[in-house]
mmCIF file of C-alpha atoms in Angstrom:
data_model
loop_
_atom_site.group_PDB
_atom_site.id
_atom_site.type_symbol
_atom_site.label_atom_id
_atom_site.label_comp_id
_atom_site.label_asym_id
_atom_site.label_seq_id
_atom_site.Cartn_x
_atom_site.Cartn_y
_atom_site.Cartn_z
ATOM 1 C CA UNK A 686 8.344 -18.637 -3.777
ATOM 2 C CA UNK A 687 6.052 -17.231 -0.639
ATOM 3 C CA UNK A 688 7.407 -14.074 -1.089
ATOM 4 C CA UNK A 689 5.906 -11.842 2.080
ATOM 5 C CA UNK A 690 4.386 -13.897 4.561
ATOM 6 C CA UNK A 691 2.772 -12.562 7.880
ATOM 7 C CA UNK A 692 1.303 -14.902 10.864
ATOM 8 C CA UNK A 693 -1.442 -14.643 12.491
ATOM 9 C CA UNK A 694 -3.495 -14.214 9.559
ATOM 10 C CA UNK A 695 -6.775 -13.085 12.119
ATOM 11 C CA UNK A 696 -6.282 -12.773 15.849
ATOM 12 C CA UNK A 697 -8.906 -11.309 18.642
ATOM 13 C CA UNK A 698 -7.290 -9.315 21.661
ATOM 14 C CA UNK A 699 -8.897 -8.037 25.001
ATOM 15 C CA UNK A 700 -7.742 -4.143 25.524
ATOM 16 C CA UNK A 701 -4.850 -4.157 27.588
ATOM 17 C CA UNK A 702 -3.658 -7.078 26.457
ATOM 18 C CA UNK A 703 0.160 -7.478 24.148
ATOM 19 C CA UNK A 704 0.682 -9.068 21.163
ATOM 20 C CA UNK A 705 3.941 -9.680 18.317
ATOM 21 C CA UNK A 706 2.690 -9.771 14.582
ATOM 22 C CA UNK A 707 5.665 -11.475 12.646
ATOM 23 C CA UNK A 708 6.531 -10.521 8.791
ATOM 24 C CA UNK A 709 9.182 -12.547 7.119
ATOM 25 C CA UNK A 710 10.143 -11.945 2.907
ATOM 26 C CA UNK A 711 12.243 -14.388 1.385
ATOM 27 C CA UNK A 712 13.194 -12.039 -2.129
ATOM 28 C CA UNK A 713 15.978 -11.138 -0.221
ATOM 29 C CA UNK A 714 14.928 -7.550 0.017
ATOM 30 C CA UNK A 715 16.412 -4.420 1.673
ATOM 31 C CA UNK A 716 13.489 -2.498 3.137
ATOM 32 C CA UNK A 717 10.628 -3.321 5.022
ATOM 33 C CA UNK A 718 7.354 -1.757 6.005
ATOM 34 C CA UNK A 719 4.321 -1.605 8.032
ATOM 35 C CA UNK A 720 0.533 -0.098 7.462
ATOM 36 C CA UNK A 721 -2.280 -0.537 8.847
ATOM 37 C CA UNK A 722 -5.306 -0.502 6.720
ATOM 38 C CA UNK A 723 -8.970 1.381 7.671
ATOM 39 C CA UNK A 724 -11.971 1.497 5.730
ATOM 40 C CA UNK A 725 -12.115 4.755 3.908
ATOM 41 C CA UNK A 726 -8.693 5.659 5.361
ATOM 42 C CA UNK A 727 -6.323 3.702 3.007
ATOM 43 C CA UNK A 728 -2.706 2.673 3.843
ATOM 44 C CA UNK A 729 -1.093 4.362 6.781
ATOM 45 C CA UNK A 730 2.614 3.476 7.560
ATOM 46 C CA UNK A 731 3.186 2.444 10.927
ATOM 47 C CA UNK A 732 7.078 2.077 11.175
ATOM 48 C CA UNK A 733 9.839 0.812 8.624
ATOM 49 C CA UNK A 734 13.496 -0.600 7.800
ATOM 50 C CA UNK A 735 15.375 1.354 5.065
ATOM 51 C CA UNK A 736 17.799 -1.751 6.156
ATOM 52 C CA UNK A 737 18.919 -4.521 8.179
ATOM 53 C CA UNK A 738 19.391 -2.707 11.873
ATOM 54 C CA UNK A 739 17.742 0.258 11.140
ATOM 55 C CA UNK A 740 13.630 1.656 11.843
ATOM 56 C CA UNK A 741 12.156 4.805 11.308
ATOM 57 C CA UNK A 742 8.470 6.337 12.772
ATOM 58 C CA UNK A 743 6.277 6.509 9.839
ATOM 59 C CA UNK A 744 2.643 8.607 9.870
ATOM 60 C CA UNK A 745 1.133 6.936 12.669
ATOM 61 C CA UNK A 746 3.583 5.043 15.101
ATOM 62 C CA UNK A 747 1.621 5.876 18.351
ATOM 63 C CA UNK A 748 1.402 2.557 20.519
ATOM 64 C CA UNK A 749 3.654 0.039 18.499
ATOM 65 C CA UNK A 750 6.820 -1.130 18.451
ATOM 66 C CA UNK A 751 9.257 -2.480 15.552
ATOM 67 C CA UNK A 752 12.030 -4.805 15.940
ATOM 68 C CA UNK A 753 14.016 -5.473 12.521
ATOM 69 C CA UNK A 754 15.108 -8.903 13.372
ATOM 70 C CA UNK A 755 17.525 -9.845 10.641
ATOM 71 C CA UNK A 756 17.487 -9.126 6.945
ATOM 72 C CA UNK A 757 14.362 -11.451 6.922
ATOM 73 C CA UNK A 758 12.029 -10.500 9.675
ATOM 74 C CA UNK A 759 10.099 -7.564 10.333
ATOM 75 C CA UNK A 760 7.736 -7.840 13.646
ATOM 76 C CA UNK A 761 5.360 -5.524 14.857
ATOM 77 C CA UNK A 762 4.243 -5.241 18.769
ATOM 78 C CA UNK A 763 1.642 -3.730 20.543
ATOM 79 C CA UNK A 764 2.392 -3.549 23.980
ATOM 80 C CA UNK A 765 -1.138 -2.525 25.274
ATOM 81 C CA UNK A 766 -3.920 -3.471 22.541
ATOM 82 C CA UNK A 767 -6.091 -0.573 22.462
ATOM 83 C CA UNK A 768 -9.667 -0.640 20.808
ATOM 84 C CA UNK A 769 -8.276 2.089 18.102
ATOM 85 C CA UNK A 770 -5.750 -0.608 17.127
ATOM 86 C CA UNK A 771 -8.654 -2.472 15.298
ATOM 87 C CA UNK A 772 -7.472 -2.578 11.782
ATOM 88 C CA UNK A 773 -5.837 -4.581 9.130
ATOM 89 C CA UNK A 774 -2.195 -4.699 8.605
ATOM 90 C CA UNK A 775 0.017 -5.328 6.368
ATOM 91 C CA UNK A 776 3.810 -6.041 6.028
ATOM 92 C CA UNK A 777 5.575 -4.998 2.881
ATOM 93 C CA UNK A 778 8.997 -5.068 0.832
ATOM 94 C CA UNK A 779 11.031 -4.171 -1.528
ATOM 95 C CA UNK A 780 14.709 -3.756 -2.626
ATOM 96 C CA UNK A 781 14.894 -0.342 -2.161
ATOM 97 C CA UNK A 782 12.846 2.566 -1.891
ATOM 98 C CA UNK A 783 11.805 4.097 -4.834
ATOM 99 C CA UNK A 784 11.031 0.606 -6.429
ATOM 100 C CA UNK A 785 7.635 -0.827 -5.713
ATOM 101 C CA UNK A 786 6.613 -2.988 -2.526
ATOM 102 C CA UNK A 787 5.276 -6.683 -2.748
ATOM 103 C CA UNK A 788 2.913 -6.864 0.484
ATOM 104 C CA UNK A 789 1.763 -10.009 2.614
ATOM 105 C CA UNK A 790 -1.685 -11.018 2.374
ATOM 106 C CA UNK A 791 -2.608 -9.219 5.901
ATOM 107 C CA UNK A 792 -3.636 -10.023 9.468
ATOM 108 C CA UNK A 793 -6.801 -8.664 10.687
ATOM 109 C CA UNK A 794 -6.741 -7.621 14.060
ATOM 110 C CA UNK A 795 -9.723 -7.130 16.347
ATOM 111 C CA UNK A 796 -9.279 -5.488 19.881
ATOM 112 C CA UNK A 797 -12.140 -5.715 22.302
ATOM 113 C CA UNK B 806 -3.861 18.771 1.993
ATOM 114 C CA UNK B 807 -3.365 14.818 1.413
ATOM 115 C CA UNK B 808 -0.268 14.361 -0.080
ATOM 116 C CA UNK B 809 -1.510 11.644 -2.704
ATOM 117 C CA UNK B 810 -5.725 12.675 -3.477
ATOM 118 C CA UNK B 811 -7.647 10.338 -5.522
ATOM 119 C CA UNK B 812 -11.828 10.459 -6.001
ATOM 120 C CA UNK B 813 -13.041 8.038 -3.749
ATOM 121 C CA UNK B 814 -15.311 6.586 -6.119
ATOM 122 C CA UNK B 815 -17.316 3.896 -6.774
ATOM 123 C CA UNK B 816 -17.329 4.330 -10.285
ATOM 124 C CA UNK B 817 -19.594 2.008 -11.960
ATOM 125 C CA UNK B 818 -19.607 0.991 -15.175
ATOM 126 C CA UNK B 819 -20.824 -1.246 -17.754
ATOM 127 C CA UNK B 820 -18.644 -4.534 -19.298
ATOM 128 C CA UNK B 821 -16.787 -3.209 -22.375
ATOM 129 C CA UNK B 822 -16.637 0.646 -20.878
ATOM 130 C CA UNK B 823 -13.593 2.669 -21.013
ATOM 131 C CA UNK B 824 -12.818 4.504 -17.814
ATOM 132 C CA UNK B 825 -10.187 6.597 -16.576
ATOM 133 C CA UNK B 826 -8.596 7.365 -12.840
ATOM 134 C CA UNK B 827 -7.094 10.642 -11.983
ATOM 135 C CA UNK B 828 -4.873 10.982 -8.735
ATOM 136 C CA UNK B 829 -3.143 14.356 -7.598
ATOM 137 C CA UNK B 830 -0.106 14.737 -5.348
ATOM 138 C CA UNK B 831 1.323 17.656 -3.053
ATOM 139 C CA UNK B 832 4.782 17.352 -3.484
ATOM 140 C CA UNK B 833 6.842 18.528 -6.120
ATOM 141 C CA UNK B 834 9.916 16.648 -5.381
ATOM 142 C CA UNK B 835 8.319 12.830 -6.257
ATOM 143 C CA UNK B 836 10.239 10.928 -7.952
ATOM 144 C CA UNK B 837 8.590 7.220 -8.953
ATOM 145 C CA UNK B 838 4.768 6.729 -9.449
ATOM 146 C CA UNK B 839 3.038 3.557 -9.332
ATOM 147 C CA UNK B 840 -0.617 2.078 -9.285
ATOM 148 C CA UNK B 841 -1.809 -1.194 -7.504
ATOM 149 C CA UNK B 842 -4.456 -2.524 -7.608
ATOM 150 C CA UNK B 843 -6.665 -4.093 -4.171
ATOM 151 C CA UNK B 844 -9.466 -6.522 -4.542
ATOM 152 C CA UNK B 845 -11.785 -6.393 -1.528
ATOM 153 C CA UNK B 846 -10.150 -8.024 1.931
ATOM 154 C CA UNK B 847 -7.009 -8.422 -0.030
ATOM 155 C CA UNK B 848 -3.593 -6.842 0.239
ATOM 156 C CA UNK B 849 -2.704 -4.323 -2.929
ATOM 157 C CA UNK B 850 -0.754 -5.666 -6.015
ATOM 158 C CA UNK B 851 1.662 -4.023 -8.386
ATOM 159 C CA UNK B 852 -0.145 -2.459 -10.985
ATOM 160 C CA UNK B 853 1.843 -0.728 -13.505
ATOM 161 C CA UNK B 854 4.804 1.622 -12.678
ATOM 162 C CA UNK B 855 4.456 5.198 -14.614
ATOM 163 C CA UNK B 856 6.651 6.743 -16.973
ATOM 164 C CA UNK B 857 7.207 9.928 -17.595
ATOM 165 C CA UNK B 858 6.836 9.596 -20.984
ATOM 166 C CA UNK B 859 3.586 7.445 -20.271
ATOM 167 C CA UNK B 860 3.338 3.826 -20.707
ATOM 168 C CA UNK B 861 0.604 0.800 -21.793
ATOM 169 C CA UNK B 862 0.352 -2.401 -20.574
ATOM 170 C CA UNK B 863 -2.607 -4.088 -22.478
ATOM 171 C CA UNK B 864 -5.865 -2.458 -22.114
ATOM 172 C CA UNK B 865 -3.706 -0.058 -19.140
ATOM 173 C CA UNK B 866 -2.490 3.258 -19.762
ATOM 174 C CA UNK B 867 -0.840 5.071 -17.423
ATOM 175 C CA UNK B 868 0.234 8.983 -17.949
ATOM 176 C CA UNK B 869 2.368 11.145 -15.890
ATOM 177 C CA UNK B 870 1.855 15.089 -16.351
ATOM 178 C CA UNK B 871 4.300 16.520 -14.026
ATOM 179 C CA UNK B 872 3.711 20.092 -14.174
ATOM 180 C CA UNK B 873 -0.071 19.606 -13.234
ATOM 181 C CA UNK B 874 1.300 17.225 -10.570
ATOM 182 C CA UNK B 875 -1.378 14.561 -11.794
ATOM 183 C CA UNK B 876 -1.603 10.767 -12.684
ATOM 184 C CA UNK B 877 -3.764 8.655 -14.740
ATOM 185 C CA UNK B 878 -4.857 5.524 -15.080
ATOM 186 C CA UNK B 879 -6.891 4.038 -17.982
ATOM 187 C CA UNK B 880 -8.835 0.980 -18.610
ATOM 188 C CA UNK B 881 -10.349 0.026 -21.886
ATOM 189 C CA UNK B 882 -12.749 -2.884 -22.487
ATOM 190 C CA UNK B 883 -13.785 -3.140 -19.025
ATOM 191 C CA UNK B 884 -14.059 -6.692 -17.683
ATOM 192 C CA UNK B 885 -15.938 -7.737 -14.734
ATOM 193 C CA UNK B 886 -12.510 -8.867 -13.246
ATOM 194 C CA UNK B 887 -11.090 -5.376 -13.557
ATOM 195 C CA UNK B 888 -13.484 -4.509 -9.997
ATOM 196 C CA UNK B 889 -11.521 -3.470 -7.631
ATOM 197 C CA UNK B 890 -9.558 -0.379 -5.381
ATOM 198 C CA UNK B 891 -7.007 1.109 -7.570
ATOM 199 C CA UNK B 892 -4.505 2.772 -5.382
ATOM 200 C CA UNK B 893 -2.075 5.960 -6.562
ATOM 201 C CA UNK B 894 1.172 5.303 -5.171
ATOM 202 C CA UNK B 895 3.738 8.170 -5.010
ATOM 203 C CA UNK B 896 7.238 8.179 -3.965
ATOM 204 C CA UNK B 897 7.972 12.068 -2.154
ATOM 205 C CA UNK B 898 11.671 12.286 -1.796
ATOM 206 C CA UNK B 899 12.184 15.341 0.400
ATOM 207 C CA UNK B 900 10.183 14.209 3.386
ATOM 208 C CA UNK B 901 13.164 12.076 4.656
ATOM 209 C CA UNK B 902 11.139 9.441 4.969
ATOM 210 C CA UNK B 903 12.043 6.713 2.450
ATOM 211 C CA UNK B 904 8.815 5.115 2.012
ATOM 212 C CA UNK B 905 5.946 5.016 -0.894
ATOM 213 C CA UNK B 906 2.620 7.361 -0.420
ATOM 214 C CA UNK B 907 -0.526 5.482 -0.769
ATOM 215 C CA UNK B 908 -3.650 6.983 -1.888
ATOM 216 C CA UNK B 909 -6.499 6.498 -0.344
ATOM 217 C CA UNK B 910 -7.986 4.474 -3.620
ATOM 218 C CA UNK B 911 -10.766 4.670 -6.484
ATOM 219 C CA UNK B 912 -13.031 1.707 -6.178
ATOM 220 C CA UNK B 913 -13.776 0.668 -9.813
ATOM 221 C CA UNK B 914 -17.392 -1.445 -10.449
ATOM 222 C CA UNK B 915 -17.985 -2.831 -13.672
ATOM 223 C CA UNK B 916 -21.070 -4.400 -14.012
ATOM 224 C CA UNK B 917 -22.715 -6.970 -16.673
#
């Protein structure tokens, strides 16, 4: 059982330049989710699906983009990496808010 | 204010040590409380959930105290495996947003 699994696990961008970070769960769960991760900061969310064809702006949306691609897939874009973007992130779900969220082991994302 | 505080930490302590987390939260209106747990360049695990009645899970203890708007965790016989970022996780229901809170995290130490 894989449970949350997110590709690219590390990837290095040039400012300016776009990139899709792809979550897929396989527990056949409702919601899904989006943080990024900064030292000292803790989790931030980014963007999430209550459901299948729905997205909401969490805390700190600001330069992505969410597309809820099927009951599956969660992706996350950045249409103009920006050196602020540096962070980790992590995709998470779970079968419906309140219950807790099972998160992907992270990509770490470096923007130069 | 934050809406979910905890004390940054690191607490260190020796193997055997009892210890115990405190986390506050803003909001009134949460409903479900949880802690995870977040070893270092990992993504954060399920903890325990917490009851309102409070609730044990080994050497874990987890209370609730709802008027003081407070959780806490407890660890007894500290093990050397039990180092990590403990993260207070709060679900706030009014904010329309139906997502969990993340604290920032207490970064536990417990040395030989």
């Amino acid at each position: 059982n894989a449970g949350v699994t997110q590709t690219p696990k590390f990837q290095v961008l040039k400012t300016g330049q776009s990139m899709t970070l792809q979550c897929a769960q396989d527990m056949n769960h409702n919601s899904m989710y989006w943080y990024r991760q900064d030292p000292g900061m803790g989790l931030r969310l980014i963007y999430y699906s209550a459901s299948e064809g729905t997205t909401d702006k969490g805390e700190v949306p600001n330069g992505y983009n969410v597309s809820r691609l099927n009951k599956r897939e969660f992706s996350l874009r950045l249409e103009s990496a920006a050196p602020s973007q540096t962070s980790v992130y992590f995709c998470a779900s779970t079968r419906d808010t309140p219950q807790p969220q099972h998160f992907g082991d992270g990509t770490r994302l470096s923007i130069l | 204010r934050k809406e979910v505080e905890q004390d940054p930490g690191p607490f260190n302590v020796p193997e055997g040590a009892t210890v115990a987390f405190n986390c506050t939260y803003s909001n009134s209106a949460s409903q479900s409380f949880f802690w995870y747990r977040q070893d270092c360049r990992k993504e954060p695990k399920l903890l325990m959930s917490v009851y309102s009645s409070g609730n044990e899970d080994g050497r874990f203890t987890a209370q609730l105290n709802r008027a003081s708007q407070y959780i806490s965790l407890l660890i007894r016989d500290s093990k050397l495996s039990d180092s990590a970022t403990y993260l207070c996780v709060v679900n706030i229901m009014d904010t329309g947003r139906r997502a969990l809170t993340f604290g920032s995290g207490t970064r536990l130490q417990v040395q030989p």
